[in-house]
């Protein structure tokens, strides 16, 4: 181990093992997770060694190979979908595996299909006897589902649906696993029966032959080409020309077209939202928080190995983490990784409770769940995407090398701001909920517990007298609450004024959206700080865990105030003099957490293979690894035809040596 | 042309041609630029058609081919290095050409070499009879040049320098053109003569044979592997083991080792800074502002073609640029592109004046030039990098496709925050200058004209009474000035307090660096706003140019206040009520500029080939182009071995159709 890194681990102020167990939700989980990671990483099929040198085609092939092998592996290891190991598999694979959309294909059949449909399709899909995809998004239509153009017309004479892509913009575009793999897909199309449109419905459509994988009649399909990341996934396009599927292929748990053309709707379709909610909650951890934890691990370990410039004349060059500016880049994001880990736990619990209620046919929690999952998906992915980029930049030139592992984290996490609901649209969905709740609360009506605070507008000022007061969770949580209420109430007021002055409702809404997004962010930030503070409160004091988590909570909260100062200063709740106290405490905390920075990322417990980073390995052998890994690059292993073709004819041949 | 895009061009409030001429600095320049672009784009060797499908090796080969062909082309077209066409070539190639470091190799010989050295090396280099590189950065050493470890020991008996890489961290790492192309390089090494170290000096070293391109004795060199972008460049590594070069190979305009070992230094070395200054100023336009202009063009054109959700019930789906949130993402960055174009002109003039002075052997302007080029390089690249990413995200899923052209802009511009001086370090260099000037100005000493404002601290409050007052350049420029002075003076005060309380100078400096960076940003922001306002003042009123530029200037200024509200609210210079006026005027401006958004990007005058974007073409045929371009992807043109290998054995063979 590099001595500069080793020295950072000598006197942590807390027990790293205990913190890891806390993050895992118990020591038992830590053992299960480690066992899964060990089993996956010791299997050469799952190797990511050449990841940074592969073409899109090579990455796709590797991902398919892994997906197929994973089935065997699970059987071999005795891992089941309900077992404790299951949730760690995707993490252990770093998500580089095909057929994610195949599982969404299965889930949509399970949720939206009749018992007969489930019995027919699920067993085949489980064994990869067919490969499914999920074809919703179109070239010209994304989040706004009602705008989808694909049509499914019921032909009563043959008892079939005829599916068509009426024009270019209606082509399905982006569905994963569809470009080169899928044999089947669930197609979302506007249902027409006897000339009447019944809106968007899901249909199972076969697109490729099971025999030779050739495209089925009427099907045009292929890959949409290169993307910023996710090269291992074959996102595809699909055009349908008079493709006929039987009446039984419309997923019919909630709606059905009967043989005589009668359209029947039964049960609640609200459950659909719940599936989306589930996906959004699940991705927060996998696609945003874990990548941020990885980026922090890499950047912080590198920042104690890297030395640059002298802090004190006459001494050797300093570890870059000893510069205040470097601490300010990395440590607040480390604190955020913890904050988001805890808010994710909170969401997960809320979600589990909601699921129980739904099983009792009580759908009351759905609006709150939808608002929470939307707002936090948007807030956390946006924050983590910026933070990962900061980690990359904080590693200077070497961070920019793919071998650092940071560029691939950075380009991948960016997508999380777009998929499963573009973030701005999600923020505005949460805004609708908050405005509605604010109005209700102001009128004295009951609102969900998470937003009761909206009714409790207290004017007042922040009571902090010195910089130490700002280390009190009550003080800063109150400040966040105050800011959120102010932004929500003032935007609600603007909205009402506009409407009262004669502006149409939808125009008024549009004119408030920039401020509504601000308000939702403030709300989510408040809930995150509050939840972090409450989590710290409940932690055991043993092993120094509570103390270090308290520091991180303070840092997260004060960083938010420092970097959004305007929100808190606006109506004088925090004065300029108090903001100076915030700044002082904030900068003090950087130096405090600096001491434990390495143990705090060690506690995330990523293996070197998981990080796959020349800069972030546990032993800190940064330069050695950069050099060794570079040797494997095709730029070194393949010949250089450019020399023969273009340079050789020019170079001064008379002088082999100048 | 897509009708939604065509309609945007029908009634611009200004003359697009006149604005283009303004940006080019005169109509004549527009013609020259167009001629260069036309000549380059009509030549198939310079085609970027397959750019998004190429591997690193293919991109490198294409870049070498282009570099070699460019020489022929220049000769053919009669373009010379001093001609008016020269400055447009790199832009026309979108920077995708090899041997940039070869030109830096030449420049360093021209600046640092003796007449004899220039006469020997430059003619060979001019004709690519050798390929040069510039080996400064080491694996373990970047910005802090004094820390370089490579050694050059003078051997008096053979009259040679012996160059060595003492350990892994001393390996040269990153130099462009060195991985696979260069035959020679300028190596920066610590000079030792008779046991005494004289610091870092430049030496010309041959690394590959001119005869067969094999590595020279004692040389280990290769490519550093894949990066986030710049795949066309062969950034390389270099290890030296007892490599001997003759005494004449040390660049000796300013220092020389005489045959008897006497070390002689002559003239000023300050000129070295000037070279770096020149590079930093040059890159602002090429690598930051132009990419931002491209990203704005793509995102804004796409945002009037893309329709999503209904703004008004019953109407068709709205152009996404009609949503306030989309305007708020894109239009301030469009304004920033103009602001930075004008500040770049300002810097260029300052630089030209400085160069004239230097030729008269007057070096007085160097500190100011250095501070300006550092601060603005950092500020503009950082802003543009974020802004390009916002443009990408604002295009939703399609922005994430490489075919949009946005990911490659995004990953490339990120590097500009790191190379030629990491931005934080650059900000802090400007901070040293500002603090020094502030102290001098406070003591009544003369300071350079750009910072005389530091002495003019007026307490006072912002006099604006209503939202229209914030459309007055005097009002907002004053606000920016006030904020900059406050941040600089308060940080200077903190620094002095710390020192007076006994904290050592370097520790005190470190404890102020987070705030110093804030202060420098405020200073640069102020100068940019002031320069924009002054530029608008000087513009001709014909063709509506001044009016639309005034709107953009207002938008840029108010966006900065809106998004950095804390800086202005802190000491009450702007009150909460005034901040609401700022917000109101800011949001009003979005709607005003929205109308001219497309003509404003059309004026940048990028050809479709330059943009190379399926989303951003002049005709707006977005979906057609995405589909056609995807067909050319290797994921569609190559066979799918994953099917044969992994899927075929699994798929349900008994049922070719389910």
PDB file of N, CA and C in Angstrom, chain B residues 95-175:
ATOM      1  N   UNK B  95     -11.305  21.134 -35.096  1.00  0.00           N
ATOM      2  CA  UNK B  95     -10.189  20.720 -34.242  1.00  0.00           C
ATOM      3  C   UNK B  95      -9.831  19.260 -34.340  1.00  0.00           C
ATOM      4  N   UNK B  96     -10.409  18.554 -35.335  1.00  0.00           N
ATOM      5  CA  UNK B  96     -10.117  17.120 -35.401  1.00  0.00           C
ATOM      6  C   UNK B  96      -8.963  16.820 -36.343  1.00  0.00           C
ATOM      7  N   UNK B  97      -7.790  17.231 -35.902  1.00  0.00           N
ATOM      8  CA  UNK B  97      -6.614  17.100 -36.736  1.00  0.00           C
ATOM      9  C   UNK B  97      -5.416  16.836 -35.819  1.00  0.00           C
ATOM     10  N   UNK B  98      -4.471  16.072 -36.314  1.00  0.00           N
ATOM     11  CA  UNK B  98      -3.300  15.730 -35.497  1.00  0.00           C
ATOM     12  C   UNK B  98      -2.268  16.853 -35.537  1.00  0.00           C
ATOM     13  N   UNK B  99      -1.230  16.682 -34.730  1.00  0.00           N
ATOM     14  CA  UNK B  99      -0.029  17.515 -34.771  1.00  0.00           C
ATOM     15  C   UNK B  99      -0.208  18.933 -34.258  1.00  0.00           C
ATOM     16  N   UNK B 100      -1.112  19.086 -33.292  1.00  0.00           N
ATOM     17  CA  UNK B 100      -1.196  20.353 -32.584  1.00  0.00           C
ATOM     18  C   UNK B 100       0.051  20.558 -31.744  1.00  0.00           C
ATOM     19  N   UNK B 101       0.499  19.464 -31.134  1.00  0.00           N
ATOM     20  CA  UNK B 101       1.683  19.579 -30.278  1.00  0.00           C
ATOM     21  C   UNK B 101       2.940  19.763 -31.113  1.00  0.00           C
ATOM     22  N   UNK B 102       2.871  19.314 -32.351  1.00  0.00           N
ATOM     23  CA  UNK B 102       3.974  19.564 -33.277  1.00  0.00           C
ATOM     24  C   UNK B 102       4.133  21.080 -33.465  1.00  0.00           C
ATOM     25  N   UNK B 103       3.020  21.796 -33.536  1.00  0.00           N
ATOM     26  CA  UNK B 103       3.128  23.257 -33.680  1.00  0.00           C
ATOM     27  C   UNK B 103       3.648  23.886 -32.384  1.00  0.00           C
ATOM     28  N   UNK B 104       3.297  23.280 -31.253  1.00  0.00           N
ATOM     29  CA  UNK B 104       3.826  23.809 -29.982  1.00  0.00           C
ATOM     30  C   UNK B 104       5.327  23.512 -29.891  1.00  0.00           C
ATOM     31  N   UNK B 105       5.720  22.355 -30.399  1.00  0.00           N
ATOM     32  CA  UNK B 105       7.145  22.019 -30.508  1.00  0.00           C
ATOM     33  C   UNK B 105       7.861  23.115 -31.297  1.00  0.00           C
ATOM     34  N   UNK B 106       7.283  23.472 -32.425  1.00  0.00           N
ATOM     35  CA  UNK B 106       7.904  24.518 -33.249  1.00  0.00           C
ATOM     36  C   UNK B 106       7.911  25.862 -32.532  1.00  0.00           C
ATOM     37  N   UNK B 107       6.775  26.168 -31.904  1.00  0.00           N
ATOM     38  CA  UNK B 107       6.699  27.461 -31.242  1.00  0.00           C
ATOM     39  C   UNK B 107       7.737  27.559 -30.119  1.00  0.00           C
ATOM     40  N   UNK B 108       7.923  26.466 -29.384  1.00  0.00           N
ATOM     41  CA  UNK B 108       8.869  26.552 -28.272  1.00  0.00           C
ATOM     42  C   UNK B 108      10.301  26.697 -28.789  1.00  0.00           C
ATOM     43  N   UNK B 109      10.588  26.087 -29.917  1.00  0.00           N
ATOM     44  CA  UNK B 109      11.928  26.291 -30.485  1.00  0.00           C
ATOM     45  C   UNK B 109      12.074  27.734 -30.964  1.00  0.00           C
ATOM     46  N   UNK B 110      11.041  28.250 -31.619  1.00  0.00           N
ATOM     47  CA  UNK B 110      11.110  29.632 -32.115  1.00  0.00           C
ATOM     48  C   UNK B 110      11.307  30.625 -30.983  1.00  0.00           C
ATOM     49  N   UNK B 111      10.642  30.359 -29.849  1.00  0.00           N
ATOM     50  CA  UNK B 111      10.694  31.315 -28.746  1.00  0.00           C
ATOM     51  C   UNK B 111      11.919  31.098 -27.866  1.00  0.00           C
ATOM     52  N   UNK B 112      12.249  29.842 -27.594  1.00  0.00           N
ATOM     53  CA  UNK B 112      13.302  29.552 -26.621  1.00  0.00           C
ATOM     54  C   UNK B 112      14.637  29.171 -27.264  1.00  0.00           C
ATOM     55  N   UNK B 113      14.621  28.920 -28.597  1.00  0.00           N
ATOM     56  CA  UNK B 113      15.839  28.448 -29.247  1.00  0.00           C
ATOM     57  C   UNK B 113      16.725  29.571 -29.746  1.00  0.00           C
ATOM     58  N   UNK B 114      17.993  29.247 -29.935  1.00  0.00           N
ATOM     59  CA  UNK B 114      18.925  30.212 -30.521  1.00  0.00           C
ATOM     60  C   UNK B 114      18.662  30.286 -32.025  1.00  0.00           C
ATOM     61  N   UNK B 115      19.251  31.280 -32.669  1.00  0.00           N
ATOM     62  CA  UNK B 115      19.059  31.411 -34.119  1.00  0.00           C
ATOM     63  C   UNK B 115      19.524  30.156 -34.837  1.00  0.00           C
ATOM     64  N   UNK B 116      20.617  29.605 -34.346  1.00  0.00           N
ATOM     65  CA  UNK B 116      21.171  28.411 -34.971  1.00  0.00           C
ATOM     66  C   UNK B 116      20.191  27.234 -34.831  1.00  0.00           C
ATOM     67  N   UNK B 117      19.622  27.106 -33.641  1.00  0.00           N
ATOM     68  CA  UNK B 117      18.665  26.027 -33.399  1.00  0.00           C
ATOM     69  C   UNK B 117      17.414  26.199 -34.271  1.00  0.00           C
ATOM     70  N   UNK B 118      16.967  27.438 -34.371  1.00  0.00           N
ATOM     71  CA  UNK B 118      15.790  27.706 -35.207  1.00  0.00           C
ATOM     72  C   UNK B 118      16.080  27.325 -36.648  1.00  0.00           C
ATOM     73  N   UNK B 119      17.260  27.715 -37.113  1.00  0.00           N
ATOM     74  CA  UNK B 119      17.630  27.433 -38.505  1.00  0.00           C
ATOM     75  C   UNK B 119      17.728  25.932 -38.766  1.00  0.00           C
ATOM     76  N   UNK B 120      18.138  25.198 -37.765  1.00  0.00           N
ATOM     77  CA  UNK B 120      18.285  23.755 -37.957  1.00  0.00           C
ATOM     78  C   UNK B 120      16.941  23.030 -37.935  1.00  0.00           C
ATOM     79  N   UNK B 121      16.086  23.331 -36.946  1.00  0.00           N
ATOM     80  CA  UNK B 121      14.912  22.482 -36.693  1.00  0.00           C
ATOM     81  C   UNK B 121      13.648  22.919 -37.400  1.00  0.00           C
ATOM     82  N   UNK B 122      13.451  24.221 -37.491  1.00  0.00           N
ATOM     83  CA  UNK B 122      12.147  24.694 -37.993  1.00  0.00           C
ATOM     84  C   UNK B 122      11.863  24.256 -39.438  1.00  0.00           C
ATOM     85  N   UNK B 123      12.848  24.397 -40.336  1.00  0.00           N
ATOM     86  CA  UNK B 123      12.524  23.979 -41.720  1.00  0.00           C
ATOM     87  C   UNK B 123      12.153  22.499 -41.824  1.00  0.00           C
ATOM     88  N   UNK B 124      12.837  21.655 -41.076  1.00  0.00           N
ATOM     89  CA  UNK B 124      12.512  20.225 -41.095  1.00  0.00           C
ATOM     90  C   UNK B 124      11.098  19.994 -40.565  1.00  0.00           C
ATOM     91  N   UNK B 125      10.780  20.687 -39.483  1.00  0.00           N
ATOM     92  CA  UNK B 125       9.472  20.502 -38.852  1.00  0.00           C
ATOM     93  C   UNK B 125       8.353  21.020 -39.752  1.00  0.00           C
ATOM     94  N   UNK B 126       8.634  22.128 -40.425  1.00  0.00           N
ATOM     95  CA  UNK B 126       7.621  22.739 -41.293  1.00  0.00           C
ATOM     96  C   UNK B 126       7.116  21.759 -42.342  1.00  0.00           C
ATOM     97  N   UNK B 127       8.023  20.915 -42.800  1.00  0.00           N
ATOM     98  CA  UNK B 127       7.645  19.981 -43.867  1.00  0.00           C
ATOM     99  C   UNK B 127       7.346  18.579 -43.348  1.00  0.00           C
ATOM    100  N   UNK B 128       7.180  18.471 -42.068  1.00  0.00           N
ATOM    101  CA  UNK B 128       6.938  17.139 -41.468  1.00  0.00           C
ATOM    102  C   UNK B 128       8.062  16.149 -41.791  1.00  0.00           C
ATOM    103  N   UNK B 129       9.294  16.657 -41.971  1.00  0.00           N
ATOM    104  CA  UNK B 129      10.413  15.726 -42.127  1.00  0.00           C
ATOM    105  C   UNK B 129      10.771  15.139 -40.771  1.00  0.00           C
ATOM    106  N   UNK B 130      10.232  15.769 -39.748  1.00  0.00           N
ATOM    107  CA  UNK B 130      10.237  15.178 -38.417  1.00  0.00           C
ATOM    108  C   UNK B 130       8.913  15.583 -37.774  1.00  0.00           C
ATOM    109  N   UNK B 131       8.495  14.826 -36.766  1.00  0.00           N
ATOM    110  CA  UNK B 131       7.269  15.170 -36.041  1.00  0.00           C
ATOM    111  C   UNK B 131       7.666  15.453 -34.600  1.00  0.00           C
ATOM    112  N   UNK B 132       7.286  16.628 -34.124  1.00  0.00           N
ATOM    113  CA  UNK B 132       7.693  17.020 -32.778  1.00  0.00           C
ATOM    114  C   UNK B 132       6.568  16.913 -31.768  1.00  0.00           C
ATOM    115  N   UNK B 133       6.941  16.872 -30.517  1.00  0.00           N
ATOM    116  CA  UNK B 133       5.974  16.923 -29.420  1.00  0.00           C
ATOM    117  C   UNK B 133       6.560  17.809 -28.327  1.00  0.00           C
ATOM    118  N   UNK B 134       5.891  17.892 -27.222  1.00  0.00           N
ATOM    119  CA  UNK B 134       6.278  18.844 -26.170  1.00  0.00           C
ATOM    120  C   UNK B 134       6.065  18.139 -24.833  1.00  0.00           C
ATOM    121  N   UNK B 135       7.168  17.657 -24.232  1.00  0.00           N
ATOM    122  CA  UNK B 135       7.047  16.766 -23.076  1.00  0.00           C
ATOM    123  C   UNK B 135       7.350  17.487 -21.780  1.00  0.00           C
ATOM    124  N   UNK B 136       6.322  18.035 -21.189  1.00  0.00           N
ATOM    125  CA  UNK B 136       6.477  18.789 -19.947  1.00  0.00           C
ATOM    126  C   UNK B 136       5.860  18.002 -18.794  1.00  0.00           C
ATOM    127  N   UNK B 137       4.549  17.790 -18.834  1.00  0.00           N
ATOM    128  CA  UNK B 137       3.817  17.111 -17.763  1.00  0.00           C
ATOM    129  C   UNK B 137       4.366  15.710 -17.499  1.00  0.00           C
ATOM    130  N   UNK B 138       4.449  15.346 -16.215  1.00  0.00           N
ATOM    131  CA  UNK B 138       4.872  13.994 -15.847  1.00  0.00           C
ATOM    132  C   UNK B 138       3.729  13.277 -15.146  1.00  0.00           C
ATOM    133  N   UNK B 139       3.857  11.975 -15.049  1.00  0.00           N
ATOM    134  CA  UNK B 139       2.808  11.175 -14.408  1.00  0.00           C
ATOM    135  C   UNK B 139       2.451  11.751 -13.042  1.00  0.00           C
ATOM    136  N   UNK B 140       3.440  12.172 -12.280  1.00  0.00           N
ATOM    137  CA  UNK B 140       3.187  12.670 -10.941  1.00  0.00           C
ATOM    138  C   UNK B 140       3.270  14.183 -10.808  1.00  0.00           C
ATOM    139  N   UNK B 141       3.396  14.907 -11.921  1.00  0.00           N
ATOM    140  CA  UNK B 141       3.625  16.351 -11.826  1.00  0.00           C
ATOM    141  C   UNK B 141       2.961  17.099 -12.964  1.00  0.00           C
ATOM    142  N   UNK B 142       2.101  18.023 -12.609  1.00  0.00           N
ATOM    143  CA  UNK B 142       1.394  18.797 -13.632  1.00  0.00           C
ATOM    144  C   UNK B 142       1.724  20.260 -13.568  1.00  0.00           C
ATOM    145  N   UNK B 143       0.806  21.035 -13.021  1.00  0.00           N
ATOM    146  CA  UNK B 143       0.905  22.483 -13.031  1.00  0.00           C
ATOM    147  C   UNK B 143       2.145  23.014 -12.307  1.00  0.00           C
ATOM    148  N   UNK B 144       2.577  22.297 -11.278  1.00  0.00           N
ATOM    149  CA  UNK B 144       3.706  22.778 -10.476  1.00  0.00           C
ATOM    150  C   UNK B 144       5.019  22.351 -11.138  1.00  0.00           C
ATOM    151  N   UNK B 145       5.521  23.218 -12.026  1.00  0.00           N
ATOM    152  CA  UNK B 145       6.659  22.840 -12.860  1.00  0.00           C
ATOM    153  C   UNK B 145       7.941  22.576 -12.074  1.00  0.00           C
ATOM    154  N   UNK B 146       8.105  23.311 -10.977  1.00  0.00           N
ATOM    155  CA  UNK B 146       9.333  23.102 -10.194  1.00  0.00           C
ATOM    156  C   UNK B 146       9.449  21.679  -9.674  1.00  0.00           C
ATOM    157  N   UNK B 147       8.312  20.976  -9.614  1.00  0.00           N
ATOM    158  CA  UNK B 147       8.323  19.613  -9.087  1.00  0.00           C
ATOM    159  C   UNK B 147       8.744  18.556 -10.096  1.00  0.00           C
ATOM    160  N   UNK B 148       8.975  18.935 -11.350  1.00  0.00           N
ATOM    161  CA  UNK B 148       9.357  17.933 -12.351  1.00  0.00           C
ATOM    162  C   UNK B 148      10.595  17.170 -11.903  1.00  0.00           C
ATOM    163  N   UNK B 149      10.611  15.875 -12.213  1.00  0.00           N
ATOM    164  CA  UNK B 149      11.702  15.027 -11.701  1.00  0.00           C
ATOM    165  C   UNK B 149      12.718  14.578 -12.749  1.00  0.00           C
ATOM    166  N   UNK B 150      12.356  14.670 -14.018  1.00  0.00           N
ATOM    167  CA  UNK B 150      13.270  14.247 -15.077  1.00  0.00           C
ATOM    168  C   UNK B 150      14.597  15.018 -14.949  1.00  0.00           C
ATOM    169  N   UNK B 151      15.695  14.323 -15.135  1.00  0.00           N
ATOM    170  CA  UNK B 151      16.993  14.988 -14.965  1.00  0.00           C
ATOM    171  C   UNK B 151      17.773  15.048 -16.278  1.00  0.00           C
ATOM    172  N   UNK B 152      18.576  16.101 -16.408  1.00  0.00           N
ATOM    173  CA  UNK B 152      19.505  16.245 -17.531  1.00  0.00           C
ATOM    174  C   UNK B 152      20.853  16.634 -16.929  1.00  0.00           C
ATOM    175  N   UNK B 153      21.777  15.712 -16.932  1.00  0.00           N
ATOM    176  CA  UNK B 153      23.079  15.947 -16.294  1.00  0.00           C
ATOM    177  C   UNK B 153      24.126  16.217 -17.377  1.00  0.00           C
ATOM    178  N   UNK B 154      24.829  17.326 -17.222  1.00  0.00           N
ATOM    179  CA  UNK B 154      25.836  17.672 -18.228  1.00  0.00           C
ATOM    180  C   UNK B 154      27.095  16.836 -18.015  1.00  0.00           C
ATOM    181  N   UNK B 155      27.521  16.161 -19.106  1.00  0.00           N
ATOM    182  CA  UNK B 155      28.742  15.347 -19.061  1.00  0.00           C
ATOM    183  C   UNK B 155      29.820  16.122 -19.798  1.00  0.00           C
ATOM    184  N   UNK B 156      30.690  16.725 -19.020  1.00  0.00           N
ATOM    185  CA  UNK B 156      31.677  17.634 -19.615  1.00  0.00           C
ATOM    186  C   UNK B 156      32.647  16.897 -20.544  1.00  0.00           C
ATOM    187  N   UNK B 157      32.861  15.629 -20.281  1.00  0.00           N
ATOM    188  CA  UNK B 157      33.849  14.869 -21.085  1.00  0.00           C
ATOM    189  C   UNK B 157      33.338  14.646 -22.510  1.00  0.00           C
ATOM    190  N   UNK B 158      32.029  14.376 -22.651  1.00  0.00           N
ATOM    191  CA  UNK B 158      31.502  14.120 -24.000  1.00  0.00           C
ATOM    192  C   UNK B 158      30.741  15.318 -24.545  1.00  0.00           C
ATOM    193  N   UNK B 159      30.601  16.367 -23.715  1.00  0.00           N
ATOM    194  CA  UNK B 159      29.825  17.552 -24.108  1.00  0.00           C
ATOM    195  C   UNK B 159      28.372  17.172 -24.433  1.00  0.00           C
ATOM    196  N   UNK B 160      27.861  16.263 -23.611  1.00  0.00           N
ATOM    197  CA  UNK B 160      26.464  15.855 -23.812  1.00  0.00           C
ATOM    198  C   UNK B 160      25.666  16.020 -22.523  1.00  0.00           C
ATOM    199  N   UNK B 161      24.327  16.070 -22.700  1.00  0.00           N
ATOM    200  CA  UNK B 161      23.435  15.958 -21.548  1.00  0.00           C
ATOM    201  C   UNK B 161      22.949  14.513 -21.484  1.00  0.00           C
ATOM    202  N   UNK B 162      22.895  13.973 -20.261  1.00  0.00           N
ATOM    203  CA  UNK B 162      22.387  12.611 -20.084  1.00  0.00           C
ATOM    204  C   UNK B 162      21.014  12.735 -19.433  1.00  0.00           C
ATOM    205  N   UNK B 163      19.997  12.334 -20.140  1.00  0.00           N
ATOM    206  CA  UNK B 163      18.628  12.473 -19.617  1.00  0.00           C
ATOM    207  C   UNK B 163      18.139  11.177 -18.999  1.00  0.00           C
ATOM    208  N   UNK B 164      17.457  11.310 -17.864  1.00  0.00           N
ATOM    209  CA  UNK B 164      16.946  10.142 -17.158  1.00  0.00           C
ATOM    210  C   UNK B 164      15.582  10.397 -16.523  1.00  0.00           C
ATOM    211  N   UNK B 165      14.829   9.323 -16.452  1.00  0.00           N
ATOM    212  CA  UNK B 165      13.571   9.310 -15.720  1.00  0.00           C
ATOM    213  C   UNK B 165      13.865   8.554 -14.427  1.00  0.00           C
ATOM    214  N   UNK B 166      14.051   9.271 -13.314  1.00  0.00           N
ATOM    215  CA  UNK B 166      14.537   8.597 -12.111  1.00  0.00           C
ATOM    216  C   UNK B 166      13.557   7.593 -11.519  1.00  0.00           C
ATOM    217  N   UNK B 167      12.247   7.823 -11.667  1.00  0.00           N
ATOM    218  CA  UNK B 167      11.274   6.865 -11.145  1.00  0.00           C
ATOM    219  C   UNK B 167       9.953   7.013 -11.889  1.00  0.00           C
ATOM    220  N   UNK B 168       9.074   6.066 -11.598  1.00  0.00           N
ATOM    221  CA  UNK B 168       7.773   5.999 -12.279  1.00  0.00           C
ATOM    222  C   UNK B 168       7.066   7.350 -12.363  1.00  0.00           C
ATOM    223  N   UNK B 169       7.002   8.088 -11.240  1.00  0.00           N
ATOM    224  CA  UNK B 169       6.242   9.337 -11.228  1.00  0.00           C
ATOM    225  C   UNK B 169       6.873  10.413 -12.119  1.00  0.00           C
ATOM    226  N   UNK B 170       8.095  10.168 -12.584  1.00  0.00           N
ATOM    227  CA  UNK B 170       8.787  11.150 -13.421  1.00  0.00           C
ATOM    228  C   UNK B 170       8.573  10.888 -14.904  1.00  0.00           C
ATOM    229  N   UNK B 171       7.854   9.792 -15.220  1.00  0.00           N
ATOM    230  CA  UNK B 171       7.597   9.484 -16.618  1.00  0.00           C
ATOM    231  C   UNK B 171       6.796  10.621 -17.244  1.00  0.00           C
ATOM    232  N   UNK B 172       7.189  11.063 -18.438  1.00  0.00           N
ATOM    233  CA  UNK B 172       6.374  12.047 -19.143  1.00  0.00           C
ATOM    234  C   UNK B 172       5.052  11.362 -19.497  1.00  0.00           C
ATOM    235  N   UNK B 173       3.954  12.059 -19.319  1.00  0.00           N
ATOM    236  CA  UNK B 173       2.624  11.457 -19.472  1.00  0.00           C
ATOM    237  C   UNK B 173       1.671  12.543 -19.969  1.00  0.00           C
ATOM    238  N   UNK B 174       0.960  12.286 -20.983  1.00  0.00           N
ATOM    239  CA  UNK B 174      -0.041  13.183 -21.597  1.00  0.00           C
ATOM    240  C   UNK B 174       0.405  13.912 -22.865  1.00  0.00           C
ATOM    241  N   UNK B 175       1.722  14.152 -23.096  1.00  0.00           N
ATOM    242  CA  UNK B 175       2.042  14.952 -24.281  1.00  0.00           C
ATOM    243  C   UNK B 175       1.358  14.425 -25.546  1.00  0.00           C
TER     244      UNK B 175
END
